[in-house]
Coordinates of C-alpha atoms in Angstrom, one line a residue:
M1 CA -0.1 0.1 0.2
S2 CA 1.3 3.6 -1.0
E3 CA 1.5 5.9 1.8
T4 CA -0.1 9.5 1.1
T5 CA 1.7 12.1 -0.1
G6 CA 1.3 16.0 0.4
E7 CA 1.2 18.9 -2.1
S8 CA 5.2 19.1 -1.5
G9 CA 5.3 15.5 -2.7
E10 CA 6.9 14.5 1.0
Q11 CA 4.8 11.5 2.6
A12 CA 2.5 12.1 5.4
P13 CA 3.7 11.1 8.6
K14 CA 1.8 8.1 9.9
G15 CA 1.4 6.0 13.4
L16 CA 3.2 7.2 16.5
G17 CA 4.6 10.4 14.2
A18 CA 1.3 11.6 13.0
Q19 CA 0.0 11.2 16.9
L20 CA 2.9 13.3 18.1
I21 CA 2.1 16.2 15.6
R22 CA -1.8 16.3 16.6
L23 CA -0.7 16.4 19.9
Q24 CA 1.6 19.3 19.6
A25 CA -0.9 21.1 17.6
W26 CA -3.7 20.3 20.2
V27 CA -1.3 21.8 23.1
R28 CA -0.5 25.0 20.8
R29 CA -4.2 25.6 20.0
G30 CA -4.9 25.2 23.7
F31 CA -2.2 27.6 24.8
S32 CA -3.4 30.3 22.1
E33 CA -6.8 29.9 23.6
G34 CA -5.8 29.7 27.0
R35 CA -7.6 26.6 27.9
S36 CA -4.6 23.9 28.2
P37 CA -4.3 22.2 31.5
A38 CA -0.7 22.7 31.0
L39 CA -1.5 26.4 31.3
W40 CA -2.7 25.8 34.8
L41 CA 0.5 24.0 35.9
M42 CA 2.7 26.9 34.3
A43 CA 0.4 29.4 36.4
L44 CA 1.8 27.5 39.6
V45 CA 5.1 27.9 38.6
V46 CA 4.6 31.5 37.9
G47 CA 2.8 32.0 41.3
V48 CA 6.1 30.6 42.9
I49 CA 8.7 33.2 40.8
A50 CA 6.3 36.0 41.3
G51 CA 5.8 35.2 44.8
Y52 CA 9.1 35.1 45.6
G53 CA 9.7 37.9 43.9
A54 CA 7.2 40.0 45.9
L55 CA 8.7 38.4 49.0
G56 CA 12.4 39.3 47.8
L57 CA 11.2 42.7 47.3
R58 CA 9.6 43.1 50.7
L59 CA 13.2 41.8 52.3
A60 CA 15.2 44.2 50.0
I61 CA 13.4 47.3 51.3
Q62 CA 13.6 46.2 55.0
T63 CA 17.4 45.7 54.4
V64 CA 17.8 48.7 53.1
Q65 CA 15.6 50.5 55.9
L66 CA 17.7 48.5 58.3
G67 CA 20.9 50.2 57.0
A68 CA 19.0 53.5 56.8
F69 CA 17.4 53.6 60.0
G70 CA 18.2 50.5 62.1
A71 CA 14.9 49.2 61.8
F72 CA 14.0 45.8 59.9
S73 CA 10.5 45.9 61.0
E74 CA 7.2 47.6 59.6
N75 CA 7.6 50.3 62.7
L76 CA 9.9 52.8 60.7
A77 CA 7.6 55.9 62.2
S78 CA 8.5 54.6 65.8
R79 CA 12.1 54.5 64.8
A80 CA 12.3 57.6 63.1
A81 CA 11.0 59.5 66.0
E82 CA 13.9 58.2 67.8
L83 CA 16.2 59.7 65.5
D84 CA 17.5 63.5 64.9
A85 CA 16.5 65.4 62.0
L86 CA 19.9 65.0 60.1
H87 CA 19.9 61.6 60.3
I88 CA 16.4 61.4 58.7
I89 CA 17.3 63.9 55.8
A90 CA 20.8 62.3 55.2
A91 CA 19.1 58.8 54.6
T92 CA 16.4 60.1 52.0
F93 CA 19.3 62.2 50.5
L94 CA 21.2 59.2 50.2
A95 CA 18.5 57.0 49.0
G96 CA 17.9 59.6 46.1
V97 CA 21.8 59.6 45.1
A98 CA 21.4 55.9 44.8
V99 CA 18.0 56.4 42.5
S100 CA 19.8 58.8 40.7
A101 CA 22.7 56.6 39.9
L102 CA 20.3 53.6 38.9
L103 CA 18.1 56.1 36.7
F104 CA 21.4 57.4 34.8
L105 CA 22.2 53.8 34.3
G106 CA 18.7 53.1 33.1
E107 CA 18.7 56.0 30.7
R108 CA 22.3 55.1 29.4
M109 CA 21.3 51.6 28.6
K110 CA 18.1 52.7 27.1
W111 CA 16.2 50.5 29.7
L112 CA 14.2 53.4 31.1
P113 CA 13.9 55.9 28.0
E114 CA 11.3 58.3 30.5
T115 CA 14.0 58.2 33.3
H116 CA 11.4 56.8 35.3
P117 CA 10.8 53.5 36.9
L118 CA 8.2 51.4 35.5
V119 CA 5.2 50.9 37.4
V120 CA 1.5 48.8 37.3
A121 CA 0.4 51.1 34.3
D122 CA 3.4 49.5 32.4
V123 CA 1.9 46.1 33.2
I124 CA -1.6 47.2 31.9
E125 CA -0.1 48.5 28.8
A126 CA 1.8 45.3 27.9
R127 CA -1.6 43.2 28.3
A128 CA -3.6 46.0 26.1
V129 CA -1.1 46.6 23.5
R130 CA 2.4 44.7 23.6
A131 CA 0.6 41.1 23.2
G132 CA 1.7 40.4 27.0
K133 CA 5.3 41.2 26.4
M134 CA 7.7 42.9 28.7
N135 CA 11.6 43.6 29.0
T136 CA 13.4 42.0 31.5
A137 CA 16.2 44.3 32.6
P138 CA 14.1 47.3 32.8
G139 CA 11.7 45.5 35.3
L140 CA 14.6 44.3 37.3
L141 CA 16.0 47.8 37.5
S142 CA 12.7 49.3 38.4
A143 CA 12.3 46.8 41.4
A144 CA 15.8 47.6 42.8
I145 CA 15.1 51.5 42.3
A146 CA 11.7 50.7 44.3
A147 CA 13.9 48.8 47.0
V148 CA 16.2 51.6 47.7
S149 CA 13.4 54.2 47.7
L150 CA 10.8 52.8 50.2
G151 CA 13.8 51.4 52.3
G152 CA 15.6 54.8 52.3
G153 CA 12.1 56.4 53.6
L154 CA 10.6 58.0 50.6
S155 CA 6.9 58.0 50.6
A156 CA 5.2 55.3 48.3
G157 CA 4.0 52.0 48.5
R158 CA 5.6 48.4 47.7
E159 CA 2.5 46.7 46.1
G160 CA 2.9 48.4 42.8
P161 CA 6.4 47.2 42.1
A162 CA 5.8 43.9 43.7
V163 CA 3.2 43.8 40.8
H164 CA 5.6 44.7 38.2
L165 CA 8.4 42.7 39.3
G166 CA 5.7 39.6 39.4
A167 CA 4.3 40.6 35.8
T168 CA 8.3 41.0 34.6
L169 CA 9.2 37.6 36.0
A170 CA 6.0 36.1 34.3
A171 CA 6.8 37.6 31.0
V172 CA 10.4 36.2 31.2
F173 CA 8.8 32.7 31.5
T174 CA 6.2 33.1 28.8
K175 CA 9.1 34.2 26.4
L176 CA 11.3 31.1 27.0
L177 CA 8.3 29.0 26.4
G178 CA 7.2 31.0 23.7
L179 CA 3.7 31.1 24.6
P180 CA 0.9 32.9 22.3
A181 CA -0.6 36.4 23.2
R182 CA -3.4 35.0 25.0
A183 CA -1.3 32.9 27.2
A184 CA 1.2 35.6 27.7
R185 CA -1.4 37.7 28.7
I186 CA -2.9 35.4 31.3
M187 CA 0.6 35.1 32.6
L188 CA 0.8 38.7 33.5
A189 CA -2.2 38.4 35.3
C190 CA -0.7 35.3 37.1
G191 CA 2.3 37.2 38.3
A192 CA 0.4 40.2 39.5
A193 CA -2.3 38.1 41.3
A194 CA 0.8 36.3 43.1
A195 CA 2.6 39.4 44.1
V196 CA -0.7 41.1 45.5
S197 CA -1.4 37.9 47.3
A198 CA 1.8 37.4 48.7
S199 CA 1.9 41.1 49.7
F200 CA -1.3 41.2 51.6
N201 CA -1.9 37.4 52.3
A202 CA -4.9 37.9 50.7
P203 CA -5.6 35.0 47.7
V204 CA -9.1 36.2 46.9
A205 CA -8.4 39.7 46.7
G206 CA -5.0 39.1 44.6
A207 CA -7.2 37.0 41.9
L208 CA -9.7 39.7 41.7
F209 CA -7.0 42.5 41.4
A210 CA -5.4 40.6 38.2
F211 CA -9.1 40.3 36.8
E212 CA -10.2 44.0 37.5
V213 CA -7.0 45.8 36.8
I214 CA -4.6 43.9 34.7
L215 CA -6.7 41.8 32.5
G216 CA -10.0 44.1 32.4
H217 CA -12.2 41.0 32.1
Y218 CA -13.5 37.6 34.0
A219 CA -13.0 35.3 31.1
L220 CA -13.7 31.7 32.1
R221 CA -10.9 30.4 30.9
S222 CA -8.7 32.6 32.8
I223 CA -10.0 31.9 36.3
A224 CA -8.3 28.8 37.1
P225 CA -4.7 29.7 36.2
V226 CA -5.0 33.1 38.0
A227 CA -6.8 31.2 40.9
A228 CA -3.7 29.1 41.0
A229 CA -1.0 31.6 41.1
S230 CA -2.8 33.7 43.6
V231 CA -3.2 30.7 46.0
T232 CA 0.5 30.1 45.6
G233 CA 1.6 33.6 46.2
A234 CA -0.3 33.5 49.6
V235 CA 0.8 30.0 50.9
L236 CA 4.4 31.5 50.2
A237 CA 3.8 34.2 52.3
R238 CA 2.3 32.1 55.4
I239 CA 5.3 29.8 54.9
H240 CA 7.6 32.4 55.4
F241 CA 5.8 35.3 57.3
G242 CA 3.0 33.5 58.9
A243 CA -0.7 33.7 58.4
T244 CA -1.0 37.5 60.0
P245 CA -1.9 40.1 57.6
A246 CA 0.4 43.0 56.1
F247 CA -0.3 45.1 59.2
P248 CA -2.5 44.5 62.4
V249 CA -6.2 45.0 62.1
P250 CA -8.5 45.8 65.1
T251 CA -11.5 43.4 66.0
I252 CA -14.5 45.4 64.1
E253 CA -17.8 45.6 66.4
P254 CA -21.0 45.0 64.8
A255 CA -22.5 47.9 62.9
S256 CA -25.9 49.6 63.6
I257 CA -28.4 51.2 61.0
A258 CA -27.1 54.6 61.7
D259 CA -23.4 53.3 61.1
F260 CA -24.6 52.1 57.6
L261 CA -26.2 55.4 56.9
A262 CA -23.1 56.9 57.5
V263 CA -21.0 55.5 55.0
V264 CA -22.8 57.2 52.3
P265 CA -21.1 60.4 53.6
L266 CA -18.2 58.7 54.0
G267 CA -17.8 57.4 50.5
L268 CA -18.2 61.2 49.6
A269 CA -15.2 62.0 51.9
A270 CA -13.4 59.4 50.2
A271 CA -13.7 60.7 46.5
G272 CA -12.5 64.0 48.1
V273 CA -9.5 62.8 48.9
A274 CA -8.8 60.3 46.3
I275 CA -9.6 62.9 43.3
P276 CA -7.0 65.4 44.3
F277 CA -4.5 62.4 44.8
I278 CA -4.9 61.0 41.2
L279 CA -4.6 64.5 39.5
A280 CA -1.6 65.8 41.7
A281 CA 0.4 62.3 41.4
N282 CA -0.4 62.1 37.8
A283 CA 0.4 65.9 37.2
A284 CA 3.6 65.7 39.5
P285 CA 6.1 63.8 37.2
R286 CA 5.3 66.2 34.2
L287 CA 5.4 69.8 36.1
V288 CA 8.7 68.7 38.1
A289 CA 10.3 67.6 34.5
E290 CA 9.1 70.8 33.1
Q291 CA 10.7 72.7 35.8
A292 CA 13.9 70.9 35.6
K293 CA 14.1 71.5 31.8
K294 CA 13.8 75.2 32.3
I295 CA 17.2 75.1 34.3
H296 CA 19.0 72.4 32.4
W297 CA 18.8 70.1 35.4
P298 CA 18.8 66.3 34.2
L299 CA 15.7 64.1 35.0
W300 CA 18.1 61.5 36.7
A301 CA 19.3 64.0 38.9
L302 CA 16.1 65.1 40.4
P303 CA 16.0 62.1 43.3
P304 CA 18.4 63.8 45.6
V305 CA 16.4 67.0 45.6
G306 CA 13.2 65.3 46.4
G307 CA 14.9 63.2 49.0
V308 CA 15.7 66.3 50.9
I309 CA 12.5 67.6 50.6
V310 CA 10.9 64.4 51.9
G311 CA 13.4 64.2 54.8
L312 CA 12.8 67.3 55.8
I313 CA 9.0 66.5 56.4
G314 CA 9.8 63.2 57.9
A315 CA 12.0 65.1 60.5
F316 CA 8.7 66.6 61.9
V317 CA 6.2 64.2 60.8
P318 CA 7.9 60.4 60.8
E319 CA 4.5 58.8 60.0
V320 CA 4.7 59.8 56.4
L321 CA 8.2 57.9 55.9
G322 CA 8.3 54.3 54.1
V323 CA 5.1 52.4 53.2
G324 CA 3.2 53.9 56.3
Y325 CA 1.7 50.7 57.4
E326 CA 2.6 51.5 61.1
A327 CA 0.6 54.8 60.9
T328 CA -2.2 52.9 58.8
A329 CA -2.5 50.2 61.8
N330 CA -2.3 53.3 64.3
A331 CA -5.2 54.8 62.5
L332 CA -7.3 51.7 62.5
A333 CA -6.8 51.3 66.3
G334 CA -8.0 55.0 66.8
A335 CA -4.6 56.2 68.2
Y336 CA -4.9 59.8 66.4
G337 CA -6.9 62.6 67.3
I338 CA -9.1 64.7 64.7
G339 CA -6.2 67.4 64.6
L340 CA -3.4 64.9 63.8
L341 CA -5.6 63.1 61.4
V342 CA -6.3 66.0 59.5
A343 CA -2.5 67.3 59.3
L344 CA -1.6 63.4 58.2
I345 CA -3.9 63.3 55.5
A346 CA -2.5 66.7 54.0
V347 CA 1.1 65.8 54.7
K348 CA 1.4 62.3 53.4
L349 CA -0.6 63.6 50.2
V350 CA 2.3 65.9 49.5
A351 CA 5.1 63.5 50.6
T352 CA 3.9 60.7 48.2
V353 CA 3.2 63.3 45.4
I354 CA 6.8 64.9 45.6
T355 CA 8.1 61.2 46.0
L356 CA 6.7 60.1 42.6
G357 CA 7.4 63.7 41.1
F358 CA 10.8 63.6 41.7
R359 CA 11.3 60.1 40.1
F360 CA 11.7 57.6 43.0
G361 CA 10.1 54.3 42.7
G362 CA 7.1 53.3 44.2
G363 CA 3.2 52.7 44.0
V364 CA -0.1 54.1 45.2
F365 CA -1.7 51.1 46.6
S366 CA -0.4 51.6 50.1
P367 CA -0.4 55.5 50.4
S368 CA -4.0 55.4 49.2
L369 CA -4.7 52.7 52.4
Y370 CA -2.9 55.3 54.6
L371 CA -5.1 58.3 53.4
G372 CA -8.3 56.2 53.4
A373 CA -7.5 54.9 57.1
M374 CA -6.6 58.5 58.3
V375 CA -10.2 59.9 56.2
G376 CA -12.0 57.1 58.3
G377 CA -10.7 57.6 61.3
L378 CA -11.5 61.4 60.9
F379 CA -15.0 60.5 59.8
G380 CA -15.3 58.3 63.0
A381 CA -14.0 60.5 65.4
I382 CA -16.4 63.0 64.2
V383 CA -19.4 60.7 64.2
A384 CA -18.7 59.3 67.6
Q385 CA -19.2 62.9 68.9
T386 CA -22.3 63.4 67.0
L387 CA -24.1 60.1 67.8
G388 CA -22.2 59.4 71.1
E389 CA -22.4 55.6 72.1
Q390 CA -25.0 54.8 69.3
A391 CA -22.0 55.0 67.1
S392 CA -19.6 52.0 66.1
S393 CA -16.0 52.4 67.1
S394 CA -13.8 54.3 65.0
A395 CA -12.0 51.3 63.7
F396 CA -15.3 50.3 61.6
F397 CA -15.1 53.7 59.8
A398 CA -11.2 53.6 59.5
V399 CA -11.3 50.2 57.6
V400 CA -14.5 51.6 55.4
G401 CA -12.4 54.4 54.3
M402 CA -9.3 52.7 53.9
G403 CA -11.0 50.2 51.2
A404 CA -13.3 53.4 49.7
V405 CA -9.9 55.7 49.0
S406 CA -7.8 52.8 47.8
G407 CA -10.6 51.3 45.4
A408 CA -11.1 54.7 44.1
V409 CA -7.7 55.3 43.4
L410 CA -7.1 52.1 41.9
G411 CA -10.3 51.7 40.0
A412 CA -10.6 48.3 41.8
P413 CA -13.8 48.5 44.0
L414 CA -14.2 44.6 44.4
S415 CA -10.6 43.7 45.0
T416 CA -9.9 46.3 47.6
T417 CA -13.4 44.9 49.2
L418 CA -12.3 41.5 49.3
I419 CA -8.8 42.6 50.9
V420 CA -10.7 44.4 53.3
F421 CA -12.8 41.2 54.2
E422 CA -9.7 38.9 54.0
L423 CA -8.1 41.5 56.6
T424 CA -10.9 41.8 58.7
A425 CA -13.1 38.7 58.3
S426 CA -16.0 41.1 58.9
Y427 CA -19.1 40.5 56.8
E428 CA -20.7 43.9 58.0
A429 CA -17.6 46.1 57.2
S430 CA -17.5 44.5 53.8
I431 CA -21.0 45.2 53.1
A432 CA -20.5 49.1 54.3
L433 CA -17.4 49.6 52.2
L434 CA -19.1 48.0 49.1
V435 CA -21.6 51.0 49.4
A436 CA -18.9 53.7 50.2
V437 CA -16.2 52.5 47.6
S438 CA -18.9 52.0 44.7
L439 CA -20.0 55.7 45.5
A440 CA -16.4 57.0 45.8
T441 CA -15.2 55.2 42.6
V442 CA -18.1 56.5 40.5
I443 CA -17.5 60.2 41.5
T444 CA -13.9 59.7 41.5
T445 CA -14.0 58.3 37.9
S446 CA -16.2 60.8 36.3
V447 CA -14.3 63.7 37.5
T448 CA -10.6 62.1 36.6
K449 CA -12.1 60.4 33.6
G450 CA -10.3 57.0 34.6
S451 CA -8.5 55.3 37.5
F452 CA -5.0 56.4 38.2
F453 CA -3.5 53.6 36.3
H454 CA -5.5 54.6 33.4
K455 CA -4.3 58.2 33.3
Q456 CA -0.9 57.0 33.8
V457 CA -1.5 54.8 30.4
E458 CA -2.7 57.8 28.6
R459 CA 0.5 59.7 28.5
H460 CA 1.6 57.1 26.2
G461 CA -1.2 58.0 24.1
Y462 CA -3.6 54.8 24.7
D463 CA -7.0 55.6 26.0
L464 CA -8.5 52.4 28.1
T465 CA -11.6 53.5 29.4
E466 CA -13.5 52.8 26.4
G467 CA -12.3 49.0 26.2
N468 CA -10.6 47.4 23.1
A469 CA -12.9 49.3 20.8
R470 CA -10.6 52.4 21.0
V471 CA -7.4 50.3 21.8
I472 CA -7.4 48.3 18.6
L473 CA -8.0 51.6 16.5
Q474 CA -4.7 52.9 18.4
T475 CA -2.5 49.7 18.0
I476 CA -3.2 48.2 14.4
R477 CA -1.0 50.0 11.8
A478 CA -1.4 50.6 7.9
R479 CA 1.5 48.1 7.3
D480 CA -0.4 45.2 9.4
I481 CA -3.2 45.4 6.9
M482 CA -2.1 46.8 3.7
S483 CA -1.8 44.7 0.4
P484 CA 1.9 45.1 -0.5
L485 CA 2.5 46.4 -4.2
D486 CA 5.4 45.4 -6.5
A487 CA 7.3 48.1 -8.4
S488 CA 5.6 47.4 -11.6
D489 CA 2.1 48.0 -10.0
I490 CA 2.9 51.2 -8.3
T491 CA 1.7 54.3 -10.0
G492 CA 0.6 57.7 -8.5
E493 CA 2.0 61.2 -7.8
M494 CA 3.3 62.8 -4.8
D495 CA 0.3 64.8 -4.4
E496 CA -2.1 62.2 -4.7
P497 CA -4.0 61.4 -1.3
A498 CA -2.0 58.7 0.8
L499 CA -1.4 57.1 4.2
Y500 CA 1.8 56.0 5.7
E501 CA 2.9 52.7 6.9
D502 CA 3.0 53.8 10.5
D503 CA -0.2 55.2 10.6
Y504 CA -2.8 53.8 13.0
L505 CA -6.3 51.8 12.0
G506 CA -8.3 55.0 13.4
R507 CA -6.3 57.3 11.1
V508 CA -6.6 55.1 8.4
M509 CA -10.7 54.7 8.7
G510 CA -10.8 58.5 9.4
F511 CA -8.6 59.5 6.6
L512 CA -10.6 57.1 4.0
S513 CA -13.9 58.8 5.2
A514 CA -13.3 62.3 5.4
E515 CA -11.5 62.1 1.9
K516 CA -14.4 60.1 0.5
L517 CA -11.9 57.4 -0.8
D518 CA -12.8 53.7 -1.4
G519 CA -9.0 53.1 -0.7
A520 CA -5.8 54.8 -0.9
P521 CA -2.0 54.1 -1.5
V522 CA 0.4 53.7 1.4
R523 CA 4.0 55.4 1.6
A524 CA 7.0 54.6 3.4
R525 CA 8.1 57.8 5.7
S526 CA 11.7 57.3 4.9
G527 CA 13.8 58.3 1.6
D528 CA 11.6 59.5 -1.0
Q529 CA 8.6 57.9 0.3
P530 CA 7.6 55.2 -2.1
I531 CA 4.3 53.8 -2.3
T532 CA 4.5 50.5 -0.6
G533 CA 0.9 49.2 -0.5
Y534 CA -2.6 49.8 -1.0
I535 CA -5.4 49.8 1.6
S536 CA -9.1 49.8 0.7
K537 CA -12.1 50.9 2.9
A538 CA -13.3 47.5 3.2
D539 CA -10.0 46.0 4.2
A540 CA -9.8 48.5 7.0
H541 CA -13.3 47.7 8.1
A542 CA -12.8 43.9 8.0
A543 CA -9.5 44.3 9.9
Y544 CA -11.3 46.4 12.5
A545 CA -14.3 43.9 12.8
D546 CA -12.0 41.0 13.1
A547 CA -9.8 42.3 15.8
L548 CA -12.9 43.4 17.6
A549 CA -14.3 39.8 17.2
R550 CA -11.1 38.2 18.8
A551 CA -11.0 40.5 21.6
H552 CA -14.6 39.5 22.4
A553 CA -13.8 36.2 22.3
E554 CA -10.8 36.1 24.8
E555 CA -12.9 38.2 27.1
H556 CA -15.7 36.0 27.1
R557 CA -14.6 32.6 26.6

């Protein structure tokens, strides 16, 4: 019997060889569709890698902190209160010098072209427009900058750098295996989930954060891998740091009807803090860079200046230094009076904006928790004076405020609600928070036109607030969809309406509609700008519809 031959004349494989080829095709198809059981196993591996990355970042921060302030624990404020002002200023200044050196390295090596450490927004951008691809060296350098910044007492959060580091390590893994875009995006979410879970010892919240912030959807095929990675991160945190939460949370007493009614104005107050925080933290890097340019001050040399300013603030108000978990815990415990709470809200906001504006590394998760705890504690103290014994303890309102501000800043109301639930195990506080954070998030996003992360991504020209419909128009280029032309096919004059190879799909469609054309030639921008292809209006609309269909399938299957 003769064997079957293909079009090339080669014999088609049979028997065991054919089965192996079919198995390989099935595995690759499973990866591309995000449904392979092997992907779940890889999620466990990514969970271990990202979880240890987050724990390693935490230890690096505490090691730098030990050298700078002589404190290895979270109680930096108490330790700083025992030191003289010059010591604190010197510590933050030297941290700025070290960060400047790292930024200079990143600029020279072209790892950090914007002379700024990478953040969570870069992970979101990688998922939305770069097929889940991230560069390793910039991610590791950004983690080092964050460790020096936060260990040196600068005012920012460690969860954002941990998420970016976890996603970077996940991207290294997916690149080594050559995974397709959908699987790479899921692995990014797995890395982020494991990092959040390891940071807060909150596996459910870690998974929801990955869906809510990183992926932007809850596709069924993504749930198992992300959940596996998140649980893995929490297990690692419990193995090495115990089952205690990131900071102590007092027992929440049962709430009355009056308390639940009071969370509505608390949600308004949370929005009142979240809005200026988002606007100021996003505007600060640009404004500082503009002033530096006027005096010809290099961006990589900004951190020492910012370090001195934050050091001066911290010398008088040590509660603003570092991640701030000790002060957050004190606010939850009702340890601060009304006047001090007001001062801490204002000073922390300023210190964090300065830290981010002067190119230090760090995130906004911890500062938003800090600000929310202070706002809630302040609100609770006022309610206690108004209602007397009928009001709950200040811890109830501090916990609700903590989640409301952070949820509004991050644009992640569900994951922050779950973080609070996993930290407090209080069903009543979680229900009250769900009301407050929903109100705060709606008001905040209506004013700022997006979350903190979305505003950061917008600086690169991508609008994620309207989902994939807008992103697709901003990412597909004319060269991707044009029909190439041979030299013999090319006709036309330079004054003929034409598109360029690097034009985005949105401009292509807008150009064809505005010029009332059924198609147009495509030119290269280099040299004499020769015509290299042709795009018809039908091809442009077909490419848009196909990309929308694929994005919809990924988000809903």
